[in-house]
Amino acid sequence: MKHLLSCLAALAALTMAAPAAAQFAKPEHAIEYRKSALFVMGQHFGRIGAMANGRVPFDAKAAAENAAVVEFVSKLPWAAFGPETDLGETKAKPEIWKEMPKFREKAQQMQDAVAKLNAAAKTGDLAQIKASFGPAAQTCKACHDAYREQ
Ligand code: ASC
């Protein structure tokens, strides 16, 4: 029984780690994958921003759906910054691979911030969404400023 439980726990851990363990057939697939994930995240993040900034009417259900997508997708790009994915159709700066721990820290700060945004969006309270949107956007910008070619 104990063995079965630890097997199940290991399986659950593996399942949850699946996006992080993503493997790519070619470096250009990894580049396309991370760009796609970041693009999708930006689309959904932007829809929340439009509500937070009053450009579109607030819709609590839409905000919550968008924030859930943002939080999930925020976990995906990082496994695609592996070796040999620094060259190609990418604006990712070489510094990423020279200071990977710093890059990962920034990536983690973004994931933490969008998790907070998602928690705020679940409450349906626009004030809470507004309060957590800015800091989340700041984490996007901080990483772009440091690690993305203009
Ligand atoms: C977005 C988006 C980003 C961030 C960033 C925040 O909507 O696509 O990359 O917000 O512009 O500063």
Short mmCIF file of N, CA and C and ligand atoms in Angstrom, two decimals:
data_model
loop_
_atom_site.label_atom_id
_atom_site.label_comp_id
_atom_site.label_asym_id
_atom_site.label_seq_id
_atom_site.Cartn_x
_atom_site.Cartn_y
_atom_site.Cartn_z
N MET A 1 0.83 -1.21 0.00
CA MET A 1 0.00 0.00 0.00
C MET A 1 0.87 1.25 0.00
N LYS A 2 1.87 1.20 0.89
CA LYS A 2 2.77 2.34 0.96
C LYS A 2 3.48 2.54 -0.39
N HIS A 3 3.88 1.40 -0.96
CA HIS A 3 4.56 1.44 -2.25
C HIS A 3 3.64 2.01 -3.33
N LEU A 4 2.39 1.53 -3.30
CA LEU A 4 1.42 2.01 -4.28
C LEU A 4 1.23 3.53 -4.15
N LEU A 5 1.15 3.99 -2.91
CA LEU A 5 0.96 5.43 -2.69
C LEU A 5 2.13 6.23 -3.20
N SER A 6 3.34 5.71 -2.95
CA SER A 6 4.49 6.50 -3.43
C SER A 6 4.57 6.46 -4.96
N CYS A 7 4.13 5.34 -5.55
CA CYS A 7 4.09 5.28 -7.02
C CYS A 7 3.09 6.30 -7.55
N LEU A 8 1.95 6.37 -6.90
CA LEU A 8 0.92 7.32 -7.34
C LEU A 8 1.42 8.75 -7.18
N ALA A 9 2.11 9.00 -6.08
CA ALA A 9 2.64 10.35 -5.85
C ALA A 9 3.65 10.71 -6.93
N ALA A 10 4.49 9.75 -7.27
CA ALA A 10 5.50 9.99 -8.30
C ALA A 10 4.83 10.25 -9.64
N LEU A 11 3.78 9.48 -9.92
CA LEU A 11 3.05 9.65 -11.17
C LEU A 11 2.39 11.03 -11.22
N ALA A 12 1.80 11.42 -10.09
CA ALA A 12 1.15 12.73 -10.03
C ALA A 12 2.17 13.84 -10.25
N ALA A 13 3.34 13.68 -9.64
CA ALA A 13 4.39 14.69 -9.79
C ALA A 13 4.81 14.78 -11.25
N LEU A 14 4.94 13.61 -11.88
CA LEU A 14 5.34 13.58 -13.29
C LEU A 14 4.30 14.27 -14.16
N THR A 15 3.02 13.98 -13.88
CA THR A 15 1.94 14.56 -14.67
C THR A 15 1.97 16.07 -14.56
N MET A 16 2.17 16.56 -13.32
CA MET A 16 2.18 18.00 -13.13
C MET A 16 3.41 18.64 -13.76
N ALA A 17 4.48 17.85 -13.82
CA ALA A 17 5.72 18.40 -14.36
C ALA A 17 5.76 18.29 -15.89
N ALA A 18 4.71 17.72 -16.47
CA ALA A 18 4.74 17.44 -17.91
C ALA A 18 5.14 18.64 -18.77
N PRO A 19 4.53 19.83 -18.54
CA PRO A 19 4.93 20.95 -19.41
C PRO A 19 6.41 21.27 -19.26
N ALA A 20 6.91 21.21 -18.03
CA ALA A 20 8.31 21.55 -17.79
C ALA A 20 9.25 20.53 -18.42
N ALA A 21 8.76 19.31 -18.62
CA ALA A 21 9.63 18.27 -19.16
C ALA A 21 9.47 18.14 -20.68
N ALA A 22 8.76 19.11 -21.25
CA ALA A 22 8.50 19.03 -22.69
C ALA A 22 9.80 18.85 -23.46
N GLN A 23 9.78 17.97 -24.43
CA GLN A 23 10.95 17.74 -25.26
C GLN A 23 10.64 18.24 -26.66
N PHE A 24 11.66 18.69 -27.34
CA PHE A 24 11.46 19.24 -28.67
C PHE A 24 12.33 18.49 -29.67
N ALA A 25 11.75 18.21 -30.83
CA ALA A 25 12.47 17.46 -31.85
C ALA A 25 13.63 18.29 -32.41
N LYS A 26 13.42 19.60 -32.51
CA LYS A 26 14.45 20.48 -33.09
C LYS A 26 14.47 21.78 -32.30
N PRO A 27 15.62 22.47 -32.27
CA PRO A 27 15.69 23.75 -31.56
C PRO A 27 14.62 24.74 -32.06
N GLU A 28 14.36 24.72 -33.39
CA GLU A 28 13.37 25.70 -33.89
C GLU A 28 11.96 25.41 -33.40
N HIS A 29 11.70 24.16 -33.06
CA HIS A 29 10.40 23.86 -32.46
C HIS A 29 10.30 24.48 -31.08
N ALA A 30 11.39 24.42 -30.32
CA ALA A 30 11.40 25.02 -28.98
C ALA A 30 11.18 26.52 -29.09
N ILE A 31 11.85 27.14 -30.06
CA ILE A 31 11.71 28.60 -30.24
C ILE A 31 10.27 28.95 -30.59
N GLU A 32 9.69 28.18 -31.52
CA GLU A 32 8.31 28.46 -31.92
C GLU A 32 7.35 28.22 -30.74
N TYR A 33 7.64 27.18 -29.98
CA TYR A 33 6.80 26.84 -28.83
C TYR A 33 6.79 27.97 -27.80
N ARG A 34 7.97 28.45 -27.44
CA ARG A 34 8.00 29.48 -26.38
C ARG A 34 7.40 30.79 -26.89
N LYS A 35 7.64 31.10 -28.19
CA LYS A 35 7.04 32.32 -28.74
C LYS A 35 5.52 32.20 -28.75
N SER A 36 5.04 31.04 -29.11
CA SER A 36 3.59 30.82 -29.15
C SER A 36 2.98 30.95 -27.77
N ALA A 37 3.62 30.32 -26.78
CA ALA A 37 3.10 30.37 -25.41
C ALA A 37 3.08 31.81 -24.92
N LEU A 38 4.17 32.53 -25.16
CA LEU A 38 4.24 33.92 -24.70
C LEU A 38 3.21 34.78 -25.44
N PHE A 39 2.98 34.47 -26.71
CA PHE A 39 1.97 35.23 -27.48
C PHE A 39 0.57 34.98 -26.91
N VAL A 40 0.26 33.71 -26.68
CA VAL A 40 -1.06 33.37 -26.13
C VAL A 40 -1.24 34.03 -24.76
N MET A 41 -0.19 33.96 -23.95
CA MET A 41 -0.27 34.57 -22.62
C MET A 41 -0.53 36.08 -22.76
N GLY A 42 0.19 36.72 -23.66
CA GLY A 42 0.03 38.16 -23.87
C GLY A 42 -1.38 38.53 -24.32
N GLN A 43 -1.97 37.68 -25.18
CA GLN A 43 -3.34 37.95 -25.63
C GLN A 43 -4.31 37.94 -24.46
N HIS A 44 -4.20 36.92 -23.62
CA HIS A 44 -5.15 36.80 -22.51
C HIS A 44 -4.85 37.83 -21.41
N PHE A 45 -3.57 38.11 -21.22
CA PHE A 45 -3.18 39.12 -20.23
C PHE A 45 -3.72 40.49 -20.67
N GLY A 46 -3.58 40.76 -21.96
CA GLY A 46 -4.05 42.03 -22.51
C GLY A 46 -5.55 42.22 -22.34
N ARG A 47 -6.32 41.13 -22.42
CA ARG A 47 -7.77 41.25 -22.25
C ARG A 47 -8.11 41.64 -20.82
N ILE A 48 -7.31 41.14 -19.87
CA ILE A 48 -7.53 41.55 -18.47
C ILE A 48 -7.12 43.01 -18.31
N GLY A 49 -6.01 43.37 -18.95
CA GLY A 49 -5.52 44.75 -18.88
C GLY A 49 -6.55 45.73 -19.41
N ALA A 50 -7.22 45.35 -20.50
CA ALA A 50 -8.23 46.24 -21.09
C ALA A 50 -9.34 46.51 -20.07
N MET A 51 -9.69 45.50 -19.28
CA MET A 51 -10.71 45.70 -18.24
C MET A 51 -10.15 46.48 -17.06
N ALA A 52 -8.92 46.14 -16.68
CA ALA A 52 -8.31 46.82 -15.52
C ALA A 52 -8.13 48.31 -15.81
N ASN A 53 -7.87 48.62 -17.10
CA ASN A 53 -7.65 50.02 -17.46
C ASN A 53 -8.92 50.72 -17.94
N GLY A 54 -10.03 50.00 -17.90
CA GLY A 54 -11.31 50.61 -18.26
C GLY A 54 -11.53 50.81 -19.76
N ARG A 55 -10.68 50.16 -20.58
CA ARG A 55 -10.88 50.29 -22.03
C ARG A 55 -12.06 49.46 -22.51
N VAL A 56 -12.34 48.37 -21.80
CA VAL A 56 -13.55 47.60 -22.10
C VAL A 56 -14.29 47.37 -20.78
N PRO A 57 -15.61 47.19 -20.86
CA PRO A 57 -16.38 47.01 -19.62
C PRO A 57 -15.91 45.78 -18.85
N PHE A 58 -15.95 45.87 -17.55
CA PHE A 58 -15.52 44.76 -16.69
C PHE A 58 -16.52 43.62 -16.79
N ASP A 59 -15.98 42.43 -17.01
CA ASP A 59 -16.78 41.20 -17.06
C ASP A 59 -16.04 40.20 -16.18
N ALA A 60 -16.56 39.97 -15.00
CA ALA A 60 -15.84 39.16 -14.00
C ALA A 60 -15.54 37.76 -14.52
N LYS A 61 -16.51 37.17 -15.24
CA LYS A 61 -16.34 35.80 -15.73
C LYS A 61 -15.22 35.76 -16.77
N ALA A 62 -15.23 36.73 -17.67
CA ALA A 62 -14.19 36.78 -18.71
C ALA A 62 -12.82 37.02 -18.08
N ALA A 63 -12.77 37.90 -17.09
CA ALA A 63 -11.49 38.18 -16.42
C ALA A 63 -10.95 36.91 -15.77
N ALA A 64 -11.84 36.17 -15.11
CA ALA A 64 -11.40 34.94 -14.43
C ALA A 64 -10.93 33.90 -15.44
N GLU A 65 -11.65 33.79 -16.54
CA GLU A 65 -11.24 32.81 -17.57
C GLU A 65 -9.88 33.19 -18.16
N ASN A 66 -9.71 34.47 -18.45
CA ASN A 66 -8.43 34.91 -19.01
C ASN A 66 -7.28 34.73 -18.02
N ALA A 67 -7.54 35.03 -16.77
CA ALA A 67 -6.47 34.92 -15.76
C ALA A 67 -6.08 33.46 -15.55
N ALA A 68 -7.05 32.56 -15.63
CA ALA A 68 -6.74 31.13 -15.48
C ALA A 68 -5.84 30.66 -16.63
N VAL A 69 -6.15 31.14 -17.83
CA VAL A 69 -5.30 30.79 -18.99
C VAL A 69 -3.90 31.36 -18.79
N VAL A 70 -3.83 32.61 -18.36
CA VAL A 70 -2.52 33.25 -18.16
C VAL A 70 -1.71 32.45 -17.14
N GLU A 71 -2.34 32.08 -16.03
CA GLU A 71 -1.55 31.36 -15.01
C GLU A 71 -1.06 30.02 -15.56
N PHE A 72 -1.92 29.31 -16.24
CA PHE A 72 -1.48 28.01 -16.76
C PHE A 72 -0.37 28.18 -17.79
N VAL A 73 -0.59 29.06 -18.74
CA VAL A 73 0.38 29.20 -19.84
C VAL A 73 1.70 29.79 -19.34
N SER A 74 1.65 30.52 -18.22
CA SER A 74 2.88 31.11 -17.68
C SER A 74 3.92 30.06 -17.29
N LYS A 75 3.46 28.82 -17.13
CA LYS A 75 4.39 27.75 -16.74
C LYS A 75 5.11 27.15 -17.95
N LEU A 76 4.62 27.44 -19.14
CA LEU A 76 5.09 26.68 -20.30
C LEU A 76 6.37 27.14 -21.00
N PRO A 77 6.62 28.44 -21.13
CA PRO A 77 7.73 28.83 -22.03
C PRO A 77 9.11 28.35 -21.59
N TRP A 78 9.31 28.18 -20.30
CA TRP A 78 10.67 28.08 -19.74
C TRP A 78 11.41 26.82 -20.14
N ALA A 79 10.69 25.73 -20.33
CA ALA A 79 11.34 24.48 -20.75
C ALA A 79 11.87 24.60 -22.18
N ALA A 80 11.43 25.63 -22.88
CA ALA A 80 11.83 25.79 -24.28
C ALA A 80 13.02 26.73 -24.46
N PHE A 81 13.66 27.09 -23.34
CA PHE A 81 14.89 27.89 -23.42
C PHE A 81 16.10 26.99 -23.16
N GLY A 82 16.10 25.83 -23.77
CA GLY A 82 17.17 24.87 -23.56
C GLY A 82 18.41 25.19 -24.37
N PRO A 83 19.41 24.31 -24.28
CA PRO A 83 20.63 24.50 -25.05
C PRO A 83 20.32 24.54 -26.55
N GLU A 84 21.10 25.29 -27.28
CA GLU A 84 20.98 25.39 -28.74
C GLU A 84 19.69 26.04 -29.22
N THR A 85 19.00 26.72 -28.30
CA THR A 85 17.79 27.44 -28.75
C THR A 85 18.03 28.95 -28.68
N ASP A 86 19.32 29.32 -28.64
CA ASP A 86 19.67 30.75 -28.57
C ASP A 86 19.80 31.37 -29.95
N LEU A 87 19.99 30.53 -30.98
CA LEU A 87 20.14 31.04 -32.34
C LEU A 87 18.92 30.68 -33.16
N GLY A 88 18.55 31.58 -34.06
CA GLY A 88 17.37 31.32 -34.90
C GLY A 88 16.45 32.51 -34.89
N GLU A 89 15.18 32.25 -35.19
CA GLU A 89 14.19 33.34 -35.29
C GLU A 89 13.73 33.73 -33.90
N THR A 90 14.59 34.43 -33.21
CA THR A 90 14.26 34.76 -31.82
C THR A 90 14.82 36.11 -31.40
N LYS A 91 14.06 36.79 -30.55
CA LYS A 91 14.54 38.05 -29.98
C LYS A 91 15.17 37.80 -28.62
N ALA A 92 15.22 36.54 -28.22
CA ALA A 92 15.82 36.21 -26.92
C ALA A 92 17.31 36.56 -26.94
N LYS A 93 17.74 37.33 -25.96
CA LYS A 93 19.16 37.75 -25.91
C LYS A 93 20.05 36.63 -25.41
N PRO A 94 21.30 36.60 -25.90
CA PRO A 94 22.25 35.55 -25.45
C PRO A 94 22.47 35.55 -23.94
N GLU A 95 22.22 36.69 -23.30
CA GLU A 95 22.39 36.79 -21.83
C GLU A 95 21.57 35.73 -21.10
N ILE A 96 20.46 35.35 -21.68
CA ILE A 96 19.60 34.33 -21.02
C ILE A 96 20.41 33.09 -20.70
N TRP A 97 21.19 32.63 -21.68
CA TRP A 97 21.94 31.38 -21.50
C TRP A 97 23.21 31.59 -20.69
N LYS A 98 23.65 32.86 -20.59
CA LYS A 98 24.83 33.16 -19.78
C LYS A 98 24.48 33.30 -18.31
N GLU A 99 23.23 33.72 -18.05
CA GLU A 99 22.82 33.92 -16.65
C GLU A 99 21.47 33.25 -16.42
N MET A 100 21.44 31.96 -16.74
CA MET A 100 20.18 31.22 -16.65
C MET A 100 19.51 31.30 -15.28
N PRO A 101 20.26 31.23 -14.17
CA PRO A 101 19.57 31.33 -12.86
C PRO A 101 18.84 32.66 -12.68
N LYS A 102 19.46 33.75 -13.15
CA LYS A 102 18.81 35.06 -13.04
C LYS A 102 17.56 35.13 -13.93
N PHE A 103 17.69 34.54 -15.11
CA PHE A 103 16.55 34.50 -16.03
C PHE A 103 15.40 33.70 -15.42
N ARG A 104 15.76 32.54 -14.85
CA ARG A 104 14.72 31.69 -14.23
C ARG A 104 14.05 32.39 -13.05
N GLU A 105 14.85 33.19 -12.33
CA GLU A 105 14.29 33.93 -11.20
C GLU A 105 13.24 34.93 -11.69
N LYS A 106 13.56 35.62 -12.77
CA LYS A 106 12.61 36.57 -13.34
C LYS A 106 11.36 35.83 -13.84
N ALA A 107 11.59 34.68 -14.46
CA ALA A 107 10.46 33.88 -14.95
C ALA A 107 9.56 33.47 -13.77
N GLN A 108 10.21 33.13 -12.66
CA GLN A 108 9.44 32.71 -11.48
C GLN A 108 8.66 33.89 -10.88
N GLN A 109 9.29 35.07 -10.90
CA GLN A 109 8.59 36.26 -10.39
C GLN A 109 7.33 36.53 -11.20
N MET A 110 7.43 36.33 -12.49
CA MET A 110 6.25 36.52 -13.35
C MET A 110 5.19 35.48 -13.00
N GLN A 111 5.62 34.22 -12.84
CA GLN A 111 4.64 33.18 -12.54
C GLN A 111 3.95 33.43 -11.19
N ASP A 112 4.72 33.92 -10.22
CA ASP A 112 4.13 34.24 -8.91
C ASP A 112 3.12 35.39 -9.04
N ALA A 113 3.51 36.38 -9.84
CA ALA A 113 2.63 37.56 -9.98
C ALA A 113 1.33 37.20 -10.71
N VAL A 114 1.42 36.34 -11.72
CA VAL A 114 0.18 36.01 -12.43
C VAL A 114 -0.68 35.02 -11.62
N ALA A 115 -0.04 34.27 -10.72
CA ALA A 115 -0.82 33.41 -9.82
C ALA A 115 -1.65 34.30 -8.89
N LYS A 116 -1.04 35.40 -8.44
CA LYS A 116 -1.77 36.36 -7.59
C LYS A 116 -2.90 37.02 -8.38
N LEU A 117 -2.60 37.35 -9.64
CA LEU A 117 -3.63 37.95 -10.49
C LEU A 117 -4.79 36.97 -10.67
N ASN A 118 -4.47 35.71 -10.85
CA ASN A 118 -5.52 34.70 -11.01
C ASN A 118 -6.35 34.57 -9.74
N ALA A 119 -5.68 34.60 -8.60
CA ALA A 119 -6.40 34.53 -7.32
C ALA A 119 -7.33 35.74 -7.19
N ALA A 120 -6.83 36.90 -7.60
CA ALA A 120 -7.65 38.12 -7.54
C ALA A 120 -8.84 38.00 -8.49
N ALA A 121 -8.58 37.48 -9.69
CA ALA A 121 -9.65 37.38 -10.69
C ALA A 121 -10.74 36.42 -10.23
N LYS A 122 -10.35 35.40 -9.48
CA LYS A 122 -11.34 34.43 -8.97
C LYS A 122 -12.33 35.08 -8.00
N THR A 123 -11.90 36.15 -7.33
CA THR A 123 -12.82 36.82 -6.39
C THR A 123 -13.88 37.62 -7.15
N GLY A 124 -13.61 37.95 -8.41
CA GLY A 124 -14.56 38.75 -9.19
C GLY A 124 -14.55 40.22 -8.81
N ASP A 125 -13.57 40.62 -8.01
CA ASP A 125 -13.49 41.99 -7.51
C ASP A 125 -12.51 42.80 -8.38
N LEU A 126 -13.07 43.75 -9.11
CA LEU A 126 -12.24 44.53 -10.04
C LEU A 126 -11.09 45.25 -9.33
N ALA A 127 -11.36 45.75 -8.13
CA ALA A 127 -10.30 46.48 -7.39
C ALA A 127 -9.10 45.57 -7.13
N GLN A 128 -9.38 44.32 -6.79
CA GLN A 128 -8.28 43.37 -6.53
C GLN A 128 -7.55 43.02 -7.82
N ILE A 129 -8.31 42.93 -8.91
CA ILE A 129 -7.68 42.64 -10.20
C ILE A 129 -6.76 43.79 -10.60
N LYS A 130 -7.28 45.01 -10.45
CA LYS A 130 -6.46 46.19 -10.78
C LYS A 130 -5.18 46.21 -9.94
N ALA A 131 -5.31 45.88 -8.66
CA ALA A 131 -4.15 45.94 -7.75
C ALA A 131 -3.09 44.92 -8.11
N SER A 132 -3.47 43.79 -8.69
CA SER A 132 -2.47 42.78 -9.01
C SER A 132 -2.06 42.80 -10.48
N PHE A 133 -2.81 43.52 -11.31
CA PHE A 133 -2.45 43.57 -12.74
C PHE A 133 -1.14 44.32 -12.97
N GLY A 134 -1.02 45.48 -12.35
CA GLY A 134 0.17 46.32 -12.54
C GLY A 134 1.46 45.59 -12.19
N PRO A 135 1.53 45.03 -10.98
CA PRO A 135 2.74 44.28 -10.60
C PRO A 135 3.03 43.11 -11.56
N ALA A 136 1.99 42.46 -12.06
CA ALA A 136 2.21 41.36 -13.01
C ALA A 136 2.80 41.91 -14.31
N ALA A 137 2.23 43.01 -14.79
CA ALA A 137 2.74 43.63 -16.03
C ALA A 137 4.20 44.06 -15.84
N GLN A 138 4.52 44.50 -14.64
CA GLN A 138 5.89 44.91 -14.33
C GLN A 138 6.86 43.75 -14.50
N THR A 139 6.43 42.55 -14.11
CA THR A 139 7.32 41.39 -14.23
C THR A 139 7.52 41.00 -15.69
N CYS A 140 6.50 41.22 -16.53
CA CYS A 140 6.67 40.97 -17.97
C CYS A 140 7.73 41.92 -18.50
N LYS A 141 7.55 43.20 -18.13
CA LYS A 141 8.43 44.25 -18.66
C LYS A 141 9.87 44.06 -18.18
N ALA A 142 10.02 43.70 -16.91
CA ALA A 142 11.38 43.56 -16.36
C ALA A 142 12.17 42.53 -17.15
N CYS A 143 11.51 41.42 -17.48
CA CYS A 143 12.20 40.36 -18.21
C CYS A 143 12.46 40.78 -19.66
N HIS A 144 11.48 41.46 -20.27
CA HIS A 144 11.67 41.92 -21.65
C HIS A 144 12.81 42.93 -21.71
N ASP A 145 12.83 43.86 -20.75
CA ASP A 145 13.90 44.87 -20.75
C ASP A 145 15.28 44.22 -20.65
N ALA A 146 15.38 43.19 -19.83
CA ALA A 146 16.68 42.57 -19.61
C ALA A 146 17.04 41.56 -20.70
N TYR A 147 16.07 40.85 -21.19
CA TYR A 147 16.38 39.64 -21.99
C TYR A 147 15.77 39.55 -23.37
N ARG A 148 15.04 40.58 -23.78
CA ARG A 148 14.45 40.54 -25.13
C ARG A 148 14.99 41.66 -25.98
N GLU A 149 15.44 41.33 -27.19
CA GLU A 149 15.88 42.31 -28.16
C GLU A 149 14.69 43.21 -28.51
N GLN A 150 14.94 44.50 -28.68
CA GLN A 150 13.83 45.44 -28.99
C GLN A 150 13.15 45.08 -30.30
C1 ASC B 1 1.02 42.56 -22.22
C2 ASC B 1 1.99 41.92 -23.04
C3 ASC B 1 3.18 42.05 -22.44
C4 ASC B 1 3.03 42.77 -21.17
C5 ASC B 1 3.93 43.95 -21.04
C6 ASC B 1 3.70 44.66 -19.73
O1 ASC B 1 -0.17 42.63 -22.43
O2 ASC B 1 1.79 41.28 -24.18
O3 ASC B 1 4.32 41.61 -22.87
O4 ASC B 1 1.65 43.13 -21.13
O5 ASC B 1 3.72 44.83 -22.09
O6 ASC B 1 4.59 45.72 -19.59
#
